[in-house]
Amino acid sequence: MKPKTLIGLAAITVVVTVAAVVAVQQRESAIRPQAGGGPLFVDLGDKINAVAKIAITTADGGFTIARDGDTWGVVEKSGYPALFDKVKATILGLAEMRGLATKTDDAARYAEIGLADPGAEEGAARRLALLDDGGAELAAILLGDSGRGGGNRIYVRRPDDPQSWLAAADLDIGASALDWIDRTVLRITHDRVNRVVITQPDGGALIVGRKDRAEPRFSIADIPDGMKVSSASMINGLGGAIGFVTAEDVIAAADLPAAEEGATTARFETFDGLVVTVSSTTHDGALWAQIEAAFDPAIVVSEESSTAGEGEGEGAAVAKTEPETDPAAAASAEAEALNARHAGWAYALQEYTGEQMTRALADLIEEDVPEQPEDGAAPAE
């Protein structure tokens, strides 16, 4: 019998895999009884197209990953896109789960292997269920502790069956909804950034930049008279503020409460014309950021402009090579991709990142007081 064709779970990447899984399951179910091992969900491979939800229950509550057309989202995070590879791996991992050996069927001993009910005070299991569009469970399993010997061994039991198993299963369902999303929201490397402008709610602005690509450090554009830089490292750090931005949480921007005060905006300009603006507001002690990107051809600084004068001299030859791709075109496409991903969403920033995004000029300068000579020493001329 040929397995059904997989169409619901992004068929372009998993058809061959699922076909193999179903074939193996059908073959094994025909030659060995389930009580002696083998697949724990013999018919699940035939039902993969019907999977519309992944419901996970933990001791701390639970969360749901739901399908909407061809995409999957985390229900408790306003439908924020879920990691498709994780969705695929979870569904196939359950379909491929194999019982290796029967274990206890005594409910009093479930906690010893992490298979007590999810709400139990000790030894609570995590419940994983696959549901169809109507909410009917296609498969459900309680996941306990990892088995001895490492690898992908884990103690499991079906919710309606007292028998527990040591099973082989390639599953990583995480502990919270955030484990199902890509929390890295920005990765714009320090070497690309040319200028940073941070504007406070009261209109005050901090502007830092560098003269060209060859200059490794950033400097403040205008230092008021009588003041000096208090921390050169903090200034330079602003150039890398969007080098690796990780979200602590995510919410639909429309659901974000009104700001407790005005927004602080941090505008990052790159040599290749990409502009990333991070607008931050505070709510309940957390800094929430919205991200917008654009391409500005007026700020593009060519490689030739940045390296003008290098190697100059009598008889000097300047070798020029054509880039494989147009940096400006790539930056423009990058801006479109960033907007497609981040439009309509707000991210809770990590504390350090939030500090970087909201720096004020006063944070980086101090009064320039001449050093006082030591007692008995002549004043410095």
Tab-separated table of C-alpha atoms in Angstrom:
chain	number	residue	atom	x	y	z
A	1	MET	CA	0.000	0.000	0.000
A	2	LYS	CA	1.367	3.395	-0.931
A	3	PRO	CA	1.356	6.097	1.770
A	4	LYS	CA	-0.755	9.196	1.267
A	5	THR	CA	0.942	12.193	-0.263
A	6	LEU	CA	1.878	14.875	2.260
A	7	ILE	CA	0.505	18.285	1.301
A	8	GLY	CA	-0.430	20.111	4.482
A	9	LEU	CA	2.947	20.462	6.165
A	10	ALA	CA	4.923	22.409	3.550
A	11	ALA	CA	5.125	19.426	1.267
A	12	ILE	CA	8.069	20.756	-0.660
A	13	THR	CA	10.422	19.811	2.179
A	14	VAL	CA	8.963	16.721	3.780
A	15	VAL	CA	7.214	14.540	1.200
A	16	VAL	CA	10.056	12.067	0.864
A	17	THR	CA	10.679	11.913	4.603
A	18	VAL	CA	7.047	11.239	5.490
A	19	ALA	CA	6.671	8.651	2.779
A	20	ALA	CA	9.614	6.773	4.243
A	21	VAL	CA	8.225	7.061	7.782
A	22	VAL	CA	4.826	5.702	6.769
A	23	ALA	CA	6.354	2.845	4.818
A	24	VAL	CA	8.525	1.815	7.769
A	25	GLN	CA	5.602	2.043	10.167
A	26	GLN	CA	3.359	-0.088	7.987
A	27	ARG	CA	6.069	-2.693	7.498
A	28	GLU	CA	6.927	-2.896	11.202
A	29	SER	CA	3.301	-2.993	12.325
A	30	ALA	CA	2.808	-6.002	10.101
A	31	ILE	CA	5.713	-7.999	11.533
A	32	ARG	CA	5.830	-7.111	15.238
A	33	PRO	CA	3.121	-6.520	17.861
A	34	GLN	CA	3.001	-3.109	19.498
A	35	ALA	CA	3.310	-4.678	22.965
A	36	GLY	CA	6.776	-5.818	22.014
A	37	GLY	CA	8.001	-2.469	20.740
A	38	GLY	CA	7.971	-0.660	17.430
A	39	PRO	CA	6.039	2.511	16.503
A	40	LEU	CA	3.778	3.845	19.237
A	41	PHE	CA	1.537	5.601	16.700
A	42	VAL	CA	1.251	3.202	13.786
A	43	ASP	CA	-1.394	5.177	11.860
A	44	LEU	CA	-0.144	8.706	12.506
A	45	GLY	CA	1.795	8.881	9.264
A	46	ASP	CA	-1.485	8.650	7.343
A	47	LYS	CA	-2.935	11.589	9.298
A	48	ILE	CA	-0.164	14.139	8.993
A	49	ASN	CA	-2.087	16.174	6.431
A	50	ALA	CA	-4.834	16.658	8.990
A	51	VAL	CA	-2.605	18.135	11.700
A	52	ALA	CA	-3.705	21.722	12.323
A	53	LYS	CA	-2.521	22.328	15.877
A	54	ILE	CA	0.248	21.293	18.216
A	55	ALA	CA	-0.838	21.635	21.848
A	56	ILE	CA	1.759	21.485	24.609
A	57	THR	CA	0.911	21.407	28.303
A	58	THR	CA	3.548	21.913	30.985
A	59	ALA	CA	3.604	22.366	34.734
A	60	ASP	CA	3.569	26.144	34.134
A	61	GLY	CA	0.597	26.106	31.784
A	62	GLY	CA	0.726	25.512	28.076
A	63	PHE	CA	0.760	26.928	24.571
A	64	THR	CA	-0.462	26.078	21.103
A	65	ILE	CA	1.098	26.193	17.660
A	66	ALA	CA	-1.602	26.535	15.009
A	67	ARG	CA	-1.606	26.329	11.244
A	68	ASP	CA	-3.072	29.183	9.211
A	69	GLY	CA	-2.946	28.265	5.552
A	70	ASP	CA	0.656	27.392	4.801
A	71	THR	CA	2.114	29.074	7.890
A	72	TRP	CA	2.309	28.169	11.556
A	73	GLY	CA	2.076	30.621	14.450
A	74	VAL	CA	2.193	30.673	18.238
A	75	VAL	CA	-1.353	31.353	19.448
A	76	GLU	CA	-0.300	32.807	22.796
A	77	LYS	CA	2.066	35.224	21.033
A	78	SER	CA	-0.586	36.797	18.808
A	79	GLY	CA	0.131	34.247	16.083
A	80	TYR	CA	3.787	35.214	15.730
A	81	PRO	CA	5.405	32.913	13.120
A	82	ALA	CA	6.692	29.654	14.559
A	83	LEU	CA	9.932	27.999	13.475
A	84	PHE	CA	8.800	25.713	10.692
A	85	ASP	CA	11.697	23.301	11.125
A	86	LYS	CA	10.624	22.808	14.741
A	87	VAL	CA	7.001	22.232	13.699
A	88	LYS	CA	8.067	19.689	11.104
A	89	ALA	CA	10.466	17.935	13.470
A	90	THR	CA	7.824	17.673	16.197
A	91	ILE	CA	5.161	16.134	14.001
A	92	LEU	CA	7.564	13.725	12.342
A	93	GLY	CA	9.249	12.984	15.667
A	94	LEU	CA	5.953	11.827	17.143
A	95	ALA	CA	5.138	9.810	14.030
A	96	GLU	CA	8.525	8.099	14.276
A	97	MET	CA	8.443	7.512	18.042
A	98	ARG	CA	9.390	3.909	18.818
A	99	GLY	CA	8.812	1.962	21.969
A	100	LEU	CA	12.027	0.274	23.101
A	101	ALA	CA	10.895	-1.364	26.321
A	102	THR	CA	7.895	-1.356	28.606
A	103	LYS	CA	8.333	0.262	32.010
A	104	THR	CA	6.134	0.756	35.050
A	105	ASP	CA	2.340	0.828	34.907
A	106	ASP	CA	2.095	1.833	38.565
A	107	ALA	CA	0.793	5.409	38.837
A	108	ALA	CA	2.556	5.806	42.180
A	109	ARG	CA	5.897	5.485	40.380
A	110	TYR	CA	5.266	7.792	37.440
A	111	ALA	CA	6.945	10.749	39.137
A	112	GLU	CA	10.194	8.783	39.397
A	113	ILE	CA	10.611	8.994	35.625
A	114	GLY	CA	8.906	12.348	35.096
A	115	LEU	CA	5.581	10.945	33.933
A	116	ALA	CA	3.202	12.287	36.558
A	117	ASP	CA	0.333	14.398	35.255
A	118	PRO	CA	1.475	17.846	33.984
A	119	GLY	CA	-0.113	19.562	36.975
A	120	ALA	CA	1.658	17.399	39.558
A	121	GLU	CA	3.955	19.043	42.108
A	122	GLU	CA	6.743	16.530	41.481
A	123	GLY	CA	7.822	14.612	38.405
A	124	ALA	CA	5.373	16.390	36.110
A	125	ALA	CA	5.374	15.345	32.466
A	126	ARG	CA	4.932	17.547	29.421
A	127	ARG	CA	1.896	16.678	27.311
A	128	LEU	CA	2.199	16.831	23.545
A	129	ALA	CA	-0.876	16.514	21.349
A	130	LEU	CA	-1.557	16.844	17.641
A	131	LEU	CA	-5.056	18.027	16.740
A	132	ASP	CA	-7.074	18.470	13.564
A	133	ASP	CA	-9.080	21.517	12.485
A	134	GLY	CA	-12.025	20.418	14.588
A	135	GLY	CA	-9.947	20.061	17.741
A	136	ALA	CA	-9.964	16.259	17.754
A	137	GLU	CA	-6.738	14.663	18.972
A	138	LEU	CA	-4.907	12.681	16.350
A	139	ALA	CA	-2.164	11.632	18.777
A	140	ALA	CA	-1.126	12.528	22.319
A	141	ILE	CA	1.788	11.539	24.521
A	142	LEU	CA	3.205	12.420	27.920
A	143	LEU	CA	6.939	13.108	27.808
A	144	GLY	CA	9.027	12.395	30.888
A	145	ASP	CA	12.701	12.265	31.798
A	146	SER	CA	15.469	11.332	29.413
A	147	GLY	CA	16.433	7.692	29.525
A	148	ARG	CA	19.821	6.453	30.632
A	149	GLY	CA	22.457	6.297	27.975
A	150	GLY	CA	21.615	9.690	26.511
A	151	GLY	CA	20.784	10.064	22.871
A	152	ASN	CA	17.113	10.387	22.042
A	153	ARG	CA	15.792	8.011	24.690
A	154	ILE	CA	12.894	9.278	26.767
A	155	TYR	CA	10.233	7.895	29.091
A	156	VAL	CA	6.718	8.276	27.707
A	157	ARG	CA	3.167	7.109	28.192
A	158	ARG	CA	-0.130	7.708	26.486
A	159	PRO	CA	-2.560	9.809	28.552
A	160	ASP	CA	-5.204	7.055	28.478
A	161	ASP	CA	-2.849	4.112	29.065
A	162	PRO	CA	-1.206	3.214	32.386
A	163	GLN	CA	1.678	1.518	30.602
A	164	SER	CA	4.848	3.621	30.360
A	165	TRP	CA	7.630	3.096	27.876
A	166	LEU	CA	11.261	3.814	27.299
A	167	ALA	CA	11.040	5.202	23.788
A	168	ALA	CA	13.281	6.506	21.042
A	169	ALA	CA	12.066	9.900	19.861
A	170	ASP	CA	13.770	12.834	18.209
A	171	LEU	CA	11.717	15.536	19.952
A	172	ASP	CA	12.603	18.949	21.345
A	173	ILE	CA	9.383	20.754	22.246
A	174	GLY	CA	10.950	23.285	24.610
A	175	ALA	CA	9.487	24.623	27.824
A	176	SER	CA	7.712	27.775	26.646
A	177	ALA	CA	6.132	29.416	23.624
A	178	LEU	CA	9.270	31.496	23.092
A	179	ASP	CA	11.204	28.328	22.310
A	180	TRP	CA	9.139	28.094	19.111
A	181	ILE	CA	10.084	31.427	17.574
A	182	ASP	CA	13.240	32.963	16.148
A	183	ARG	CA	14.168	35.369	18.936
A	184	THR	CA	17.087	36.907	17.046
A	185	VAL	CA	15.386	39.909	15.462
A	186	LEU	CA	18.362	41.923	14.163
A	187	ARG	CA	21.895	41.033	13.042
A	188	ILE	CA	23.489	44.081	11.431
A	189	THR	CA	27.230	43.878	12.011
A	190	HIS	CA	29.262	46.715	13.511
A	191	ASP	CA	31.444	47.120	10.420
A	192	ARG	CA	28.430	48.096	8.290
A	193	VAL	CA	27.160	50.890	10.523
A	194	ASN	CA	28.236	54.414	9.634
A	195	ARG	CA	26.043	56.656	11.788
A	196	VAL	CA	23.682	56.365	14.755
A	197	VAL	CA	21.140	58.990	15.788
A	198	ILE	CA	19.235	58.483	19.055
A	199	THR	CA	16.409	60.945	19.661
A	200	GLN	CA	14.807	61.261	23.090
A	201	PRO	CA	11.094	61.986	23.683
A	202	ASP	CA	11.986	65.598	24.565
A	203	GLY	CA	13.746	66.064	21.224
A	204	GLY	CA	17.304	65.823	22.529
A	205	ALA	CA	19.576	63.929	20.169
A	206	LEU	CA	22.792	61.954	20.379
A	207	ILE	CA	24.662	61.576	17.097
A	208	VAL	CA	27.693	59.327	16.696
A	209	GLY	CA	29.481	58.261	13.559
A	210	ARG	CA	32.775	57.663	11.801
A	211	LYS	CA	34.394	59.236	8.788
A	212	ASP	CA	34.810	56.070	6.713
A	213	ARG	CA	34.901	52.281	6.768
A	214	ALA	CA	38.570	52.228	7.713
A	215	GLU	CA	37.881	54.091	10.962
A	216	PRO	CA	37.120	51.425	13.622
A	217	ARG	CA	35.775	53.757	16.294
A	218	PHE	CA	32.762	56.007	16.515
A	219	SER	CA	32.840	59.531	17.900
A	220	ILE	CA	30.250	62.053	19.028
A	221	ALA	CA	29.380	64.511	16.307
A	222	ASP	CA	29.107	67.631	18.474
A	223	ILE	CA	30.455	67.839	22.012
A	224	PRO	CA	29.220	70.932	23.871
A	225	ASP	CA	31.805	73.468	24.968
A	226	GLY	CA	33.305	72.715	28.339
A	227	MET	CA	32.484	69.004	28.087
A	228	LYS	CA	34.478	65.904	27.158
A	229	VAL	CA	33.839	62.255	26.393
A	230	SER	CA	33.358	60.189	29.522
A	231	SER	CA	33.383	56.734	27.931
A	232	ALA	CA	34.835	56.073	24.483
A	233	SER	CA	33.892	52.387	24.726
A	234	MET	CA	30.221	53.221	25.264
A	235	ILE	CA	30.259	55.439	22.195
A	236	ASN	CA	31.829	52.748	20.062
A	237	GLY	CA	29.395	50.200	21.447
A	238	LEU	CA	26.499	52.046	19.858
A	239	GLY	CA	27.731	50.980	16.442
A	240	GLY	CA	27.243	47.370	17.429
A	241	ALA	CA	23.896	47.823	19.177
A	242	ILE	CA	22.042	46.041	16.375
A	243	GLY	CA	24.719	43.432	15.849
A	244	PHE	CA	22.756	40.794	17.739
A	245	VAL	CA	19.354	41.846	19.083
A	246	THR	CA	17.462	39.105	20.905
A	247	ALA	CA	13.824	39.468	21.967
A	248	GLU	CA	12.769	38.565	25.481
A	249	ASP	CA	9.129	38.512	24.379
A	250	VAL	CA	6.908	39.497	21.461
A	251	ILE	CA	3.450	40.986	21.099
A	252	ALA	CA	1.334	42.358	18.275
A	253	ALA	CA	2.047	46.085	18.102
A	254	ALA	CA	-1.698	46.764	18.089
A	255	ASP	CA	-1.970	45.066	21.479
A	256	LEU	CA	0.831	47.084	23.047
A	257	PRO	CA	-0.600	49.479	25.663
A	258	ALA	CA	-0.139	53.199	25.246
A	259	ALA	CA	3.370	54.344	26.043
A	260	GLU	CA	4.016	55.534	29.585
A	261	GLU	CA	6.078	58.306	27.989
A	262	GLY	CA	7.075	59.236	24.462
A	263	ALA	CA	9.106	56.948	22.250
A	264	THR	CA	12.871	57.009	21.935
A	265	THR	CA	14.045	56.370	18.391
A	266	ALA	CA	17.419	54.946	17.422
A	267	ARG	CA	18.255	55.326	13.734
A	268	PHE	CA	21.111	53.204	12.399
A	269	GLU	CA	22.554	54.055	8.976
A	270	THR	CA	24.895	51.723	7.126
A	271	PHE	CA	27.484	52.460	4.466
A	272	ASP	CA	25.426	50.512	1.924
A	273	GLY	CA	22.267	52.567	2.469
A	274	LEU	CA	20.264	50.429	4.870
A	275	VAL	CA	18.417	52.414	7.534
A	276	VAL	CA	17.049	50.595	10.586
A	277	THR	CA	14.903	52.587	13.011
A	278	VAL	CA	14.139	51.115	16.424
A	279	SER	CA	11.356	52.942	18.300
A	280	SER	CA	11.241	52.050	21.999
A	281	THR	CA	8.628	52.664	24.676
A	282	THR	CA	8.410	51.523	28.285
A	283	HIS	CA	5.554	49.448	29.682
A	284	ASP	CA	5.453	47.601	33.016
A	285	GLY	CA	9.182	48.013	33.442
A	286	ALA	CA	10.078	46.491	30.063
A	287	LEU	CA	11.325	48.289	26.990
A	288	TRP	CA	9.302	47.362	23.907
A	289	ALA	CA	10.728	48.074	20.469
A	290	GLN	CA	9.209	48.297	17.028
A	291	ILE	CA	11.496	47.929	14.021
A	292	GLU	CA	11.260	49.633	10.656
A	293	ALA	CA	13.719	49.477	7.782
A	294	ALA	CA	14.290	51.487	4.629
A	295	PHE	CA	16.831	51.967	1.883
A	296	ASP	CA	18.259	55.454	1.357
A	297	PRO	CA	20.506	55.805	-1.719
A	298	ALA	CA	21.609	59.244	-0.522
A	299	ILE	CA	23.652	57.774	2.345
A	300	VAL	CA	25.436	55.069	0.339
A	301	VAL	CA	29.209	55.298	0.728
A	302	SER	CA	31.020	53.312	-1.920
A	303	GLU	CA	34.002	51.139	-1.194
A	304	GLU	CA	36.075	53.371	-3.497
A	305	SER	CA	35.139	56.486	-1.526
A	306	SER	CA	36.088	54.860	1.754
A	307	THR	CA	39.471	53.677	0.500
A	308	ALA	CA	40.388	56.731	-1.573
A	309	GLY	CA	44.061	57.544	-1.159
A	310	GLU	CA	45.084	54.095	0.013
A	311	GLY	CA	48.137	52.896	-1.897
A	312	GLU	CA	48.541	56.213	-3.696
A	313	GLY	CA	51.967	57.240	-4.876
A	314	GLU	CA	54.136	57.335	-7.921
A	315	GLY	CA	53.812	54.158	-9.879
A	316	ALA	CA	51.168	52.790	-7.547
A	317	ALA	CA	48.638	50.532	-9.208
A	318	VAL	CA	45.151	50.217	-7.772
A	319	ALA	CA	43.492	46.904	-8.433
A	320	LYS	CA	39.713	47.067	-8.754
A	321	THR	CA	37.412	44.103	-8.756
A	322	GLU	CA	33.744	44.136	-9.505
A	323	PRO	CA	31.581	42.968	-6.582
A	324	GLU	CA	29.621	39.764	-7.130
A	325	THR	CA	26.446	41.546	-6.051
A	326	ASP	CA	25.363	45.169	-5.953
A	327	PRO	CA	25.609	46.196	-2.257
A	328	ALA	CA	22.913	48.848	-2.687
A	329	ALA	CA	20.518	46.380	-4.293
A	330	ALA	CA	21.228	43.887	-1.536
A	331	ALA	CA	20.564	46.527	1.142
A	332	SER	CA	17.295	47.475	-0.527
A	333	ALA	CA	16.174	43.841	-0.568
A	334	GLU	CA	17.283	43.490	3.033
A	335	ALA	CA	15.088	46.429	4.053
A	336	GLU	CA	12.084	44.802	2.397
A	337	ALA	CA	12.749	41.516	4.165
A	338	LEU	CA	13.109	43.203	7.556
A	339	ASN	CA	9.817	45.050	7.117
A	340	ALA	CA	8.050	41.891	5.995
A	341	ARG	CA	9.168	40.164	9.158
A	342	HIS	CA	8.812	42.924	11.745
A	343	ALA	CA	5.876	45.056	10.594
A	344	GLY	CA	3.086	44.898	13.163
A	345	TRP	CA	5.200	43.407	15.968
A	346	ALA	CA	6.794	44.755	19.138
A	347	TYR	CA	9.681	43.080	20.940
A	348	ALA	CA	10.729	43.236	24.576
A	349	LEU	CA	14.441	43.997	24.560
A	350	GLN	CA	17.122	42.593	26.800
A	351	GLU	CA	18.243	45.093	29.432
A	352	TYR	CA	21.686	45.762	27.923
A	353	THR	CA	20.260	46.208	24.431
A	354	GLY	CA	17.587	48.526	25.772
A	355	GLU	CA	20.237	50.694	27.388
A	356	GLN	CA	22.092	50.938	24.084
A	357	MET	CA	18.964	51.912	22.168
A	358	THR	CA	18.092	54.729	24.568
A	359	ARG	CA	21.456	56.362	25.258
A	360	ALA	CA	21.362	60.122	25.735
A	361	LEU	CA	24.170	62.595	25.116
A	362	ALA	CA	24.431	63.201	28.856
A	363	ASP	CA	25.281	59.519	29.354
A	364	LEU	CA	28.489	59.848	27.352
A	365	ILE	CA	29.967	63.218	28.323
A	366	GLU	CA	31.126	64.948	31.462
A	367	GLU	CA	32.470	68.334	32.483
A	368	ASP	CA	35.970	68.959	31.193
A	369	VAL	CA	37.653	70.023	34.423
A	370	PRO	CA	41.434	70.671	34.189
A	371	GLU	CA	43.462	68.323	36.326
A	372	GLN	CA	44.597	69.901	39.588
A	373	PRO	CA	48.327	69.710	40.367
A	374	GLU	CA	49.428	67.699	43.362
A	375	ASP	CA	50.324	69.618	46.556
A	376	GLY	CA	53.628	71.421	46.140
A	377	ALA	CA	53.848	70.748	42.440
A	378	ALA	CA	53.992	73.522	39.932
A	379	PRO	CA	50.801	74.043	37.915
A	380	ALA	CA	50.860	72.489	34.484
A	381	GLU	CA	51.552	75.016	31.739
